[in-house]
Structure formats: C-alpha cells, structure tokens
Amino acid sequence: MTALALGLAVCGWLTIAFIGRAAPGPLIRLAELLTLAGAAAAAYWFWSERQSMQAGVEQLIGAAERLGRGEFSQPIAASLSGHLRRLQQAFEHTRVALNETTYRRDYLHNVLNSMSDSVFVTAADGTIRIANDAARRMTGYQAEELIGMRVAALLASADEGSVDALAAAREAGETVLRTSSGQTIPVSFVVSSVTSADAQFTGDIYVARDITERKRAERRIRYLARYDALTKIPNRMQFQHLLQQSIARARRVSQGVALLYIDMDRFKEVNDTFGHASGDRVLEVLTERLTRVLSTEAVLGRLAGDEFALFVDGLSTDADEAGEQVAQLARTVLDAAGAAFHINQQEVFLTVSIGVAFCPRDADNVIDLIRNADAAMYYSKQNGGNTFACYSQEMNAAAVERLMLRSKLRRAVERDEFVVHYQPKVSLRDGRIVGAEALLRWRLPGHGDIPPSQFIPMAEENNLISLIGEWVLERVCLDLNLLRNAVGNPGRIALNLSLKQLRHAGFILNCRSLFERHDVPPQSLELEITESTLMADPRRTIELL
C-alpha cells in the first residue's frame, strides 16, 4: 500500500515535470489524478500507521500498568512491528524476570513464615528489617512495630549486651526476650551474617527458639537431683552436702553438730496391708509433722525408703549440755511420729527408732557420722523401737558382726552349718518321753552356736527363711526315721513354722512330697505357729493346718 501510493504520486509529478504544458490535456489530467491518488493513498497510509501505533502504545501502556501493579503472570501479547515490537519484547523480558523474582520472594516469605523458630533479619546497625510470623507471635508485636526496632530492645535489661557480643563472635547462645506485654521468655539463638557487595544489604540473621519448656525441665531435673519427689525435702545427696557444710562451719567456730537417724518401725506392714500408696501417704504425713515441730535451724532429709535424718548445729561442746538438747529433740520427734495416722479411714499408730551421733565426738566427717548414727538407730530398734539411743563404739562392732552374719547366712545351708537339737517332752504322769521339740541352731565355725533370735530375723529380711524351713523339715524327717528304727515310737516331733513358709503357694505340696519320700506319717509331726502368724490370715492358715 505504501509503495503503490508513493509510485502514483511520483508518476504524476514526473509527468507534469518533464512533459509540462506541452502535453495534451488528457495526459495532464491523468498526471494530476495520479498525483492526487498518490497523495491520498499516502495520507491514508500515514493515518492508518498512526492509528496502529497509537493502539500499540496503548497496549504497551496497559502492560506497563499491570507490571506496576505486580501482575506478572499474564504475557504481554500484541501484534506490533518495528520499534514497538522491540519495546514489546523488552517489556516481556522484564515481566518474565519480575515474575521469577516475585516467585522466589513469595516462596522465601512462605518458608520463613512456616518456620516454628523466630527469624529476625537486621541491617548493619542492628535494626530489624524482616521478622517472620513466629517472631511476631513470640514477641507479641505487629510487623510494622518490629520493623525498624533494634533487636537489642527486645531483650530483658540484664541481657542487653549478650546479643551484640554473640553477634560479633558469631556464636550460638541463650538470652531472655521481653514481649510487648512485659513477659520474659528464655530463648536460644544463633547468629549468621548477611554479606553483600552493596553495603545496604549487609546485616545479620537471628534465629531464636523458645526454650521455656526446656528450662522448666532442667529446673525439675535439678530439683529432683537434690530433693525427694515424694516428701519435698532434701534427698540423701543434698542432705549429705548440707551436713558437710554444717560440719565445716562448726569446725571453724568450735561448735558441735548432732545427727539423728530416724527409721519407722514395722513400716513394711503398712505397705503389705494397705498398699504402697498408703505407705507413701504415711511418709508425707510424717514429713509434714516433723517439719512443723522442728526449729528452722534443723535440717530434715529423706535418705531412703522409710529412713530419715536430721541434724542441728551450733551445739555446745559440753557433752552433757549437748546431750540434753538432743534428747529433748529426739523426744519431740518420737511424740510427732507416735500420733495416729489415718489410713483408708482407719486409725493406725506407728513409731520410729532414732540413733544419735555427735560431731566431732563420734565422727568428724559425713560418712562416718551417718554410719554411726545408723548403728545407734539399729540398737534402738533391737530394744523394741519407739526410743532413741546415742552412739557408742560397741554399736559399731555389733553392726559389723551383723553384717558378717548376714553375709555368711547365705552359705550356711550349702555348708551344712545348721544343726537340729531335740528337747524331750516328758509326761508328768509316768515320766516317759512322749515326744520332742526340734530346736534349730547355727554352728558357725569360729563363733560357736548362734541362737535363732539372732539369725532368724536376718533370714526373714533376706528371704532365706523358706529355704531354711525346708531344710529343717527334711532334717527332722530323716532324724525321725532314725529314732523309729532305734526306739520304735519316739512320739510327735514339734517344730516351728514361719509366716513366709505358710504364705508359700506350694507349702502343702512340698510337705506331702517330703512325707511320702521319707515314709513319715503326717501325724508324727506337730507344726507350731505363733499368734501373729495365725492372725495375719486366719482363714487361709486354718485351711492349711
């Protein structure tokens, strides 16, 4: 179209120019018409080009406005040519680049806001530029409040310098943040640097994590390491630590320390009868009572199970005066422990045994002082309980003797160290021997005969009584056969049974098997039990007998 218009105009102009007025009239008019047609065609072409360019410019303006609004997903589609086409391509390249950049920015924004840890991005001067959702939730500030705030302003006053110091060293650490409401939150955080050739993009990234639960767990662990979880008083380790400090103070000022070792009498019966939950409640009540009646200077601790201890310092070095003070304290403890305990809507009375040792008279260190007080407590328990005794050197020897006997008792059956003596039963009517009572003795080499009153309680504590009881039955059956062969009818042989033997599930079967194996009539033996054994479970005991 453009070439045709130009051609017509040029032809008309050349005709007029070279032929001139000499040409015939028709030819001149043809040339003029060609010129006018070319001019009209040229004018039309310029007009259409202008309209087309204006439409293309409008399309490009619309595309630029969309880019300005952040709409990068829609391609810039237009049928343009020439320079406008190149401008369109430049706009399209810009749109694609901005679309990719926006995607990355939005992705990074979603990643940061999906993190459970708080993220603060700061400028080189420490002012916050970016804070994710977790940071806003933790601090209680809105995004516009955090932006521009110095990260140090979020710290509790005592920790204001910690972040700057750790940021300079690029280390991980812990600090305390203060929220918008004034609440303090312990956090752990790490710091990373943002490096760039452009100084305006340099700074630091702080990643903070709320460690409130961890701190609470750590405090709980530290507490349980030093205090008894049930009674809330110092445990053995903490009690010994406090006792060591008290001994050191007393040594510096030449004063005395008294240690009272407390053990509940027959506490196992409470657990066996009412259950361990009731036993725990008894320990709690006892602790409450002792805490209430003791002075603030006395330190009470739970060493193990039903064993407690308390110490007082600042005592006079005069033995009589200190002894009277501690005796009064021991009587106070006995009275507090002797009050009624209410267990499962029942009233139960319990007692304690107390052993007393003095520092520096009886020992000058924690371990020996506790050991000696324990020996004195055992002496009190042997004397019936519900009393107290002060340590003497003879008690230690007795404690060593008990430990030795307890260790050797386990081997007594294997080494055949038990013997059975028979005490005849004589009829008062005619003087005849009508039977005998079997008496167990422990013939320990180097110590002579040890009476049952010493080793039977040990056997019950160590669960050896059933084994010893079976050995006695076996021995009596063997001896009964020997007596039958020698004298005919020796009468009934009586022997004692323990509560643990009767409680054994296979007691009847074991006895029947033993009698059959040795061909001993059951009526040849007389099994004796104590009243306490009978009353422990009367119905079952009667059925067994």
XYZ file of C-alpha atoms in Angstrom:
545
model
C 0.000 0.000 0.000
C 2.772 2.394 0.878
C 4.729 1.597 -2.308
C 1.634 1.998 -4.508
C 0.785 5.433 -3.119
C 4.339 6.635 -3.488
C 4.504 5.252 -7.032
C 1.313 7.006 -8.114
C 2.413 10.300 -6.644
C 5.869 10.078 -8.213
C 4.450 9.173 -11.643
C 2.057 12.086 -11.589
C 4.755 14.510 -10.510
C 7.245 13.287 -13.121
C 4.640 13.563 -15.875
C 3.936 17.135 -15.018
C 7.600 17.990 -14.536
C 9.021 16.521 -17.759
C 6.159 16.743 -20.160
C 4.928 20.119 -18.951
C 2.198 22.076 -20.502
C 3.056 20.833 -23.990
C 1.369 17.596 -23.275
C -2.187 17.073 -24.344
C -4.870 17.972 -21.867
C -5.946 14.403 -21.100
C -2.416 13.383 -20.254
C -2.030 16.343 -17.960
C -5.252 15.459 -16.181
C -4.094 11.847 -15.858
C -0.899 13.005 -14.245
C -2.767 15.223 -11.854
C -5.122 12.396 -10.949
C -2.135 10.101 -10.326
C -0.601 12.721 -8.112
C -3.815 13.245 -6.176
C -4.344 9.494 -5.831
C -0.794 9.005 -4.576
C -1.199 11.865 -2.106
C -4.498 10.442 -0.897
C -3.007 6.986 -0.601
C -0.018 8.378 1.275
C -2.287 10.324 3.610
C -4.355 7.255 4.292
C -1.239 5.199 4.981
C 0.099 7.754 7.421
C -3.271 7.884 9.162
C -3.538 4.088 9.451
C 0.049 3.848 10.683
C -0.664 6.463 13.296
C -3.781 4.601 14.450
C -1.892 1.304 14.589
C 0.995 2.897 16.545
C -1.435 4.537 18.928
C -3.159 1.191 19.607
C 0.220 -0.494 20.169
C 1.306 2.266 22.531
C -1.966 1.874 24.452
C -1.339 -1.862 24.753
C 2.184 -1.246 25.999
C 0.928 1.359 28.491
C -1.596 -1.214 29.791
C 1.170 -3.814 30.095
C 3.356 -1.329 31.994
C 0.485 -0.558 34.373
C -0.035 -4.286 35.061
C 3.664 -4.686 35.790
C 3.408 -1.722 38.120
C 0.585 -3.463 39.994
C 2.687 -6.603 40.371
C 0.697 -8.667 37.844
C 3.475 -10.641 36.243
C 1.701 -13.862 35.297
C -0.096 -12.568 32.116
C 2.162 -12.451 28.995
C 2.319 -9.178 27.015
C 0.536 -10.162 23.795
C 0.300 -7.559 20.953
C 0.770 -7.582 17.171
C 3.338 -4.838 16.798
C 6.128 -4.117 14.393
C 9.221 -2.070 14.184
C 10.393 -0.280 17.258
C 7.168 -1.022 19.098
C 7.838 -4.718 18.556
C 11.264 -4.350 20.129
C 9.732 -2.373 23.001
C 7.139 -5.135 23.456
C 9.888 -7.769 23.629
C 11.778 -5.707 26.197
C 8.614 -5.435 28.319
C 8.074 -9.226 28.030
C 11.628 -9.968 29.146
C 11.132 -7.623 32.104
C 7.833 -9.334 33.004
C 9.415 -12.805 32.964
C 12.308 -11.639 35.135
C 9.977 -9.924 37.592
C 7.714 -12.986 37.707
C 10.654 -15.237 38.619
C 11.886 -12.766 41.237
C 8.426 -12.450 42.749
C 8.029 -16.235 42.880
C 11.319 -16.572 44.710
C 10.391 -13.766 47.099
C 6.968 -15.262 47.843
C 8.484 -18.717 48.261
C 11.078 -17.388 50.675
C 8.343 -15.480 52.519
C 6.269 -18.666 52.880
C 9.298 -20.634 54.051
C 10.132 -18.053 56.728
C 6.527 -17.891 57.945
C 6.288 -21.681 58.024
C 9.208 -21.940 60.448
C 8.458 -22.604 64.113
C 11.577 -20.664 65.092
C 11.553 -16.876 65.177
C 13.658 -15.183 62.484
C 14.877 -11.593 62.651
C 16.852 -10.109 59.742
C 18.659 -6.933 60.751
C 20.596 -4.210 58.988
C 24.231 -3.494 59.788
C 23.159 -1.110 62.582
C 21.012 -3.779 64.285
C 17.594 -2.511 63.216
C 15.093 -5.174 62.203
C 14.199 -5.328 58.502
C 12.332 -8.627 58.335
C 10.533 -10.653 61.037
C 8.577 -13.822 60.338
C 5.210 -14.826 61.810
C 6.822 -16.864 64.599
C 8.784 -13.787 65.692
C 5.587 -11.752 65.829
C 3.792 -14.438 67.815
C 6.622 -14.839 70.286
C 7.197 -11.136 70.918
C 3.568 -10.012 70.687
C 4.497 -7.119 68.376
C 2.875 -6.463 64.999
C 5.022 -6.496 61.860
C 5.022 -2.714 61.493
C 6.118 -2.391 65.157
C 9.053 -4.763 64.735
C 10.346 -3.251 61.517
C 12.840 -0.554 62.403
C 13.181 -1.675 66.053
C 16.649 -2.566 67.310
C 16.936 -6.242 68.164
C 18.616 -5.341 71.474
C 15.406 -3.546 72.504
C 13.666 -6.940 72.673
C 15.991 -8.208 75.384
C 15.458 -8.119 79.113
C 17.559 -5.339 80.623
C 20.073 -7.716 82.201
C 20.840 -9.353 78.828
C 21.015 -6.323 76.552
C 24.691 -6.806 75.764
C 24.571 -10.540 75.152
C 23.196 -10.441 71.607
C 25.718 -7.866 70.379
C 28.579 -9.820 71.920
C 27.409 -13.098 70.402
C 26.693 -11.469 67.048
C 30.256 -10.159 66.977
C 31.604 -13.609 67.797
C 29.066 -15.378 65.525
C 28.207 -17.907 68.223
C 25.091 -19.611 69.483
C 23.814 -18.592 72.878
C 20.892 -18.108 75.224
C 19.200 -14.934 76.390
C 15.861 -13.644 77.650
C 13.387 -11.764 75.445
C 10.805 -9.353 76.783
C 7.460 -9.418 74.971
C 5.193 -6.462 74.261
C 3.222 -7.333 77.430
C 6.368 -7.355 79.582
C 6.576 -11.134 79.907
C 10.081 -12.637 79.747
C 10.806 -15.672 77.584
C 14.084 -17.630 77.668
C 15.350 -18.301 74.145
C 18.298 -19.926 72.449
C 19.537 -18.281 69.275
C 22.145 -18.463 66.541
C 23.532 -15.577 64.510
C 24.581 -15.602 60.835
C 25.982 -12.781 58.733
C 24.439 -11.393 55.549
C 27.266 -10.318 53.220
C 26.906 -8.308 50.024
C 28.957 -6.014 47.802
C 26.252 -3.422 48.394
C 26.535 -2.131 51.963
C 22.789 -1.551 52.251
C 22.164 -5.309 52.040
C 24.608 -6.348 54.802
C 23.450 -7.296 58.293
C 22.686 -10.321 60.493
C 20.112 -13.079 60.729
C 18.982 -14.122 64.220
C 17.132 -17.419 64.601
C 15.573 -17.669 68.096
C 13.758 -20.588 69.729
C 11.546 -20.512 72.805
C 13.178 -22.792 75.417
C 10.679 -22.241 78.230
C 9.770 -25.952 78.410
C 13.409 -26.989 78.320
C 14.282 -24.589 81.120
C 11.343 -25.871 83.144
C 12.506 -29.467 82.598
C 16.065 -28.529 83.564
C 14.825 -26.918 86.772
C 12.773 -30.039 87.507
C 15.782 -32.281 86.928
C 17.976 -30.108 89.150
C 15.275 -30.196 91.819
C 14.884 -33.979 91.660
C 18.657 -34.380 91.827
C 18.646 -32.669 95.226
C 15.166 -33.147 96.682
C 12.922 -36.120 97.280
C 9.986 -36.088 94.868
C 7.530 -37.524 97.419
C 8.285 -35.556 100.587
C 9.820 -32.414 99.005
C 12.733 -32.449 101.453
C 16.464 -32.914 100.676
C 17.389 -36.372 99.401
C 20.462 -38.297 100.536
C 22.885 -36.483 98.229
C 21.642 -32.993 99.131
C 21.380 -33.870 102.823
C 24.978 -35.073 102.891
C 26.054 -31.897 101.091
C 24.265 -29.709 103.647
C 25.659 -31.796 106.506
C 29.178 -31.367 105.146
C 28.709 -27.598 105.085
C 27.392 -27.652 108.655
C 30.370 -29.696 109.867
C 32.769 -27.238 108.207
C 31.030 -24.252 109.867
C 31.002 -25.967 113.249
C 34.702 -26.756 112.948
C 35.529 -23.102 112.280
C 33.672 -21.844 115.362
C 34.442 -24.843 117.621
C 30.822 -25.951 117.994
C 29.108 -29.316 117.734
C 26.706 -30.977 115.307
C 24.207 -33.694 116.192
C 22.783 -36.126 113.636
C 19.573 -38.068 114.295
C 18.960 -41.130 112.117
C 15.225 -41.957 112.039
C 13.664 -45.211 110.862
C 9.978 -46.148 111.031
C 9.172 -49.317 112.955
C 7.252 -52.036 111.083
C 6.629 -49.741 108.147
C 6.666 -52.752 105.808
C 3.427 -53.935 107.413
C 1.732 -50.724 106.254
C 2.793 -51.333 102.648
C 1.815 -55.012 102.795
C -1.555 -54.341 104.422
C -2.751 -51.086 102.875
C -0.625 -50.820 99.729
C 2.289 -48.645 98.698
C 0.106 -45.607 98.003
C -0.963 -45.587 101.654
C 2.648 -46.090 102.693
C 3.661 -43.061 100.650
C 0.943 -41.018 102.315
C 2.265 -42.033 105.747
C 5.728 -40.790 104.753
C 4.242 -37.495 103.570
C 2.305 -37.011 106.811
C 5.357 -37.843 108.923
C 7.406 -35.314 106.967
C 4.739 -32.644 107.481
C 4.660 -33.338 111.205
C 8.425 -33.230 111.629
C 8.724 -30.066 109.550
C 6.081 -28.445 111.736
C 7.646 -29.307 115.112
C 11.315 -28.825 114.215
C 13.050 -25.485 114.526
C 14.110 -23.568 111.445
C 17.761 -24.364 112.226
C 17.177 -28.129 111.950
C 17.622 -29.718 108.515
C 15.474 -32.746 107.683
C 16.166 -35.146 104.815
C 14.923 -38.457 103.448
C 17.771 -40.911 102.973
C 15.896 -43.929 101.577
C 12.537 -45.651 101.904
C 11.281 -45.028 105.437
C 14.666 -43.737 106.637
C 15.002 -40.059 107.525
C 17.715 -37.994 109.136
C 18.001 -34.545 110.631
C 20.865 -32.527 112.018
C 21.235 -29.459 114.182
C 24.385 -27.397 114.589
C 25.554 -24.699 116.957
C 25.589 -27.161 119.881
C 27.707 -26.683 122.950
C 30.933 -28.643 123.162
C 29.883 -29.706 126.663
C 28.722 -33.308 126.288
C 26.028 -33.172 128.980
C 24.521 -29.926 127.748
C 24.508 -31.038 124.101
C 23.131 -34.433 125.110
C 20.197 -32.859 126.927
C 19.381 -30.621 123.935
C 19.415 -33.550 121.536
C 17.449 -35.790 123.914
C 14.695 -33.200 124.012
C 14.765 -33.020 120.204
C 14.560 -36.828 119.931
C 11.561 -36.927 122.302
C 9.862 -34.287 120.150
C 10.361 -36.471 117.073
C 9.057 -39.570 118.895
C 5.925 -37.720 120.000
C 5.247 -36.385 116.490
C 5.680 -39.824 114.929
C 3.598 -41.557 117.601
C 0.403 -39.670 116.844
C -2.285 -41.591 114.978
C -2.136 -41.959 111.200
C -5.442 -42.214 109.342
C -5.135 -44.765 106.550
C -8.154 -45.795 104.469
C -10.489 -44.434 107.145
C -8.661 -46.440 109.800
C -6.588 -45.204 112.699
C -3.073 -46.669 112.741
C -0.337 -45.996 115.289
C 3.287 -46.190 114.224
C 6.565 -45.499 115.968
C 10.120 -44.671 114.987
C 13.568 -45.674 116.183
C 16.238 -42.983 116.445
C 20.007 -43.182 116.545
C 22.096 -40.171 117.569
C 25.721 -39.375 116.723
C 27.682 -36.235 117.578
C 30.357 -34.409 115.629
C 33.246 -34.211 116.410
C 32.880 -36.610 119.373
C 31.691 -39.666 117.418
C 32.926 -38.748 113.913
C 34.363 -35.757 112.115
C 33.076 -36.476 108.592
C 29.748 -37.081 106.908
C 30.126 -40.762 106.049
C 31.268 -41.902 109.489
C 28.724 -39.706 111.247
C 25.818 -41.208 109.266
C 27.176 -44.743 109.735
C 27.469 -44.320 113.492
C 24.006 -42.768 113.810
C 22.654 -45.713 111.778
C 24.303 -48.162 114.180
C 22.693 -46.363 117.134
C 19.316 -46.451 115.367
C 19.593 -50.213 114.886
C 20.354 -50.557 118.586
C 17.131 -48.669 119.350
C 15.191 -50.926 117.003
C 16.615 -54.059 118.680
C 15.391 -52.730 122.017
C 11.815 -52.651 120.783
C 11.693 -49.373 118.867
C 9.914 -46.157 119.811
C 13.062 -44.934 121.542
C 16.408 -43.320 120.837
C 19.987 -44.237 121.604
C 23.281 -42.374 121.394
C 26.174 -43.950 119.582
C 28.921 -45.877 121.338
C 31.861 -47.768 119.874
C 30.349 -51.112 120.875
C 27.466 -50.459 118.494
C 29.832 -50.336 115.541
C 31.285 -53.677 116.469
C 27.766 -55.091 116.712
C 26.913 -53.625 113.308
C 29.986 -55.228 111.764
C 29.032 -58.502 113.419
C 25.505 -58.321 111.964
C 26.847 -57.622 108.504
C 29.220 -60.552 108.746
C 26.480 -62.892 109.934
C 24.116 -61.711 107.203
C 26.744 -62.473 104.548
C 27.612 -65.913 105.948
C 23.980 -66.893 106.463
C 23.547 -67.293 102.691
C 26.194 -70.039 102.671
C 25.088 -71.777 105.874
C 22.734 -74.247 104.161
C 25.240 -75.097 101.437
C 27.993 -75.685 104.012
C 25.714 -77.762 106.276
C 26.294 -75.458 109.234
C 22.797 -75.845 110.711
C 22.084 -78.456 113.341
C 18.819 -79.543 114.950
C 18.703 -80.255 118.678
C 15.791 -82.155 120.209
C 14.382 -81.162 123.559
C 12.447 -84.123 125.039
C 8.840 -83.787 126.153
C 8.271 -85.769 129.373
C 4.903 -86.919 130.644
C 4.323 -85.713 134.199
C 2.093 -88.720 134.845
C 4.617 -91.511 134.361
C 7.893 -89.770 133.422
C 8.005 -91.239 129.939
C 9.366 -89.312 126.927
C 6.328 -88.728 124.728
C 7.914 -86.542 122.072
C 10.408 -83.778 121.410
C 10.693 -80.228 120.163
C 13.093 -79.511 117.296
C 15.384 -76.550 118.017
C 17.468 -75.072 115.209
C 20.981 -73.854 115.849
C 23.591 -72.327 113.557
C 27.012 -73.730 114.296
C 29.270 -71.144 112.681
C 32.931 -72.176 112.624
C 34.955 -69.882 114.852
C 31.866 -68.426 116.576
C 30.132 -71.387 118.178
C 26.367 -71.868 118.248
C 24.327 -68.824 117.203
C 20.790 -68.760 118.664
C 17.735 -68.375 116.388
C 16.940 -64.979 117.917
C 19.960 -63.620 116.056
C 19.784 -65.279 112.651
C 16.037 -65.917 112.126
C 15.212 -62.176 111.724
C 18.110 -61.911 109.257
C 16.792 -64.913 107.344
C 13.339 -63.299 107.120
C 14.819 -59.994 105.910
C 16.865 -61.737 103.210
C 14.083 -64.157 102.137
C 16.122 -67.147 103.271
C 13.590 -68.348 105.836
C 11.734 -70.599 103.354
C 14.942 -72.322 102.305
C 15.973 -72.842 105.943
C 12.466 -74.056 106.829
C 12.570 -76.691 104.075
C 15.973 -77.850 105.321
C 14.631 -78.207 108.882
C 11.646 -80.301 107.699
C 13.968 -82.518 105.687
C 16.323 -82.947 108.661
C 13.513 -83.738 111.109
C 12.083 -86.387 108.756
C 15.497 -88.041 108.467
C 16.055 -87.985 112.242
C 12.527 -89.241 112.903
C 13.199 -92.346 110.815
C 16.445 -92.940 112.721
C 14.605 -92.640 116.062
C 11.851 -95.003 114.885
C 14.424 -97.606 113.946
C 16.234 -97.165 117.275
C 13.446 -96.832 119.861
C 10.287 -97.672 117.994
C 7.817 -94.833 118.550
C 9.562 -91.614 119.561
C 6.284 -89.684 119.762
C 5.493 -86.420 117.991
C 8.228 -84.036 116.966
C 7.210 -80.357 117.200
C 8.791 -77.670 115.032
C 8.042 -74.016 114.337
C 6.801 -72.595 111.051
C 7.319 -69.038 109.840
C 4.696 -66.807 108.247
C 6.569 -66.787 104.939
C 6.547 -70.594 104.812
C 2.777 -70.660 105.215
C 2.350 -67.983 102.568
C 4.283 -70.030 100.034
C 1.894 -71.283 97.355
C 3.430 -74.765 97.255
C 3.702 -75.330 101.023
C 1.154 -78.182 101.234
C 2.502 -79.939 98.121
C 6.073 -79.686 99.398
C 5.115 -81.155 102.762
C 3.166 -84.028 101.170
C 6.062 -84.822 98.824
C 8.525 -84.731 101.735
C 6.427 -87.048 103.901
C 5.975 -89.552 101.058
C 9.649 -89.513 100.146
C 10.754 -90.304 103.721
C 7.748 -92.509 104.550
C 6.862 -90.336 107.526
C 3.220 -90.267 108.756
C 1.986 -86.650 108.908
C 0.638 -87.225 112.418
C 4.211 -87.822 113.610
C 4.918 -84.084 113.301
C 3.441 -81.196 115.206
C 3.690 -77.870 113.354
C 3.627 -74.818 115.610
C 2.845 -71.245 114.663
C 2.769 -68.009 116.660
C -0.372 -65.982 117.326
C 0.825 -63.242 114.961
C 1.266 -65.801 112.192
C -2.260 -67.107 112.740
C -3.837 -63.655 112.760
C -2.035 -62.487 109.616
C -4.545 -64.501 107.529
C -6.699 -66.628 109.869
C -8.943 -68.253 107.252
C -6.117 -69.399 104.972
C -3.912 -70.500 107.878
C -6.689 -72.629 109.375
C -7.381 -74.228 105.978
C -3.685 -75.064 105.560
C -3.396 -76.561 109.036
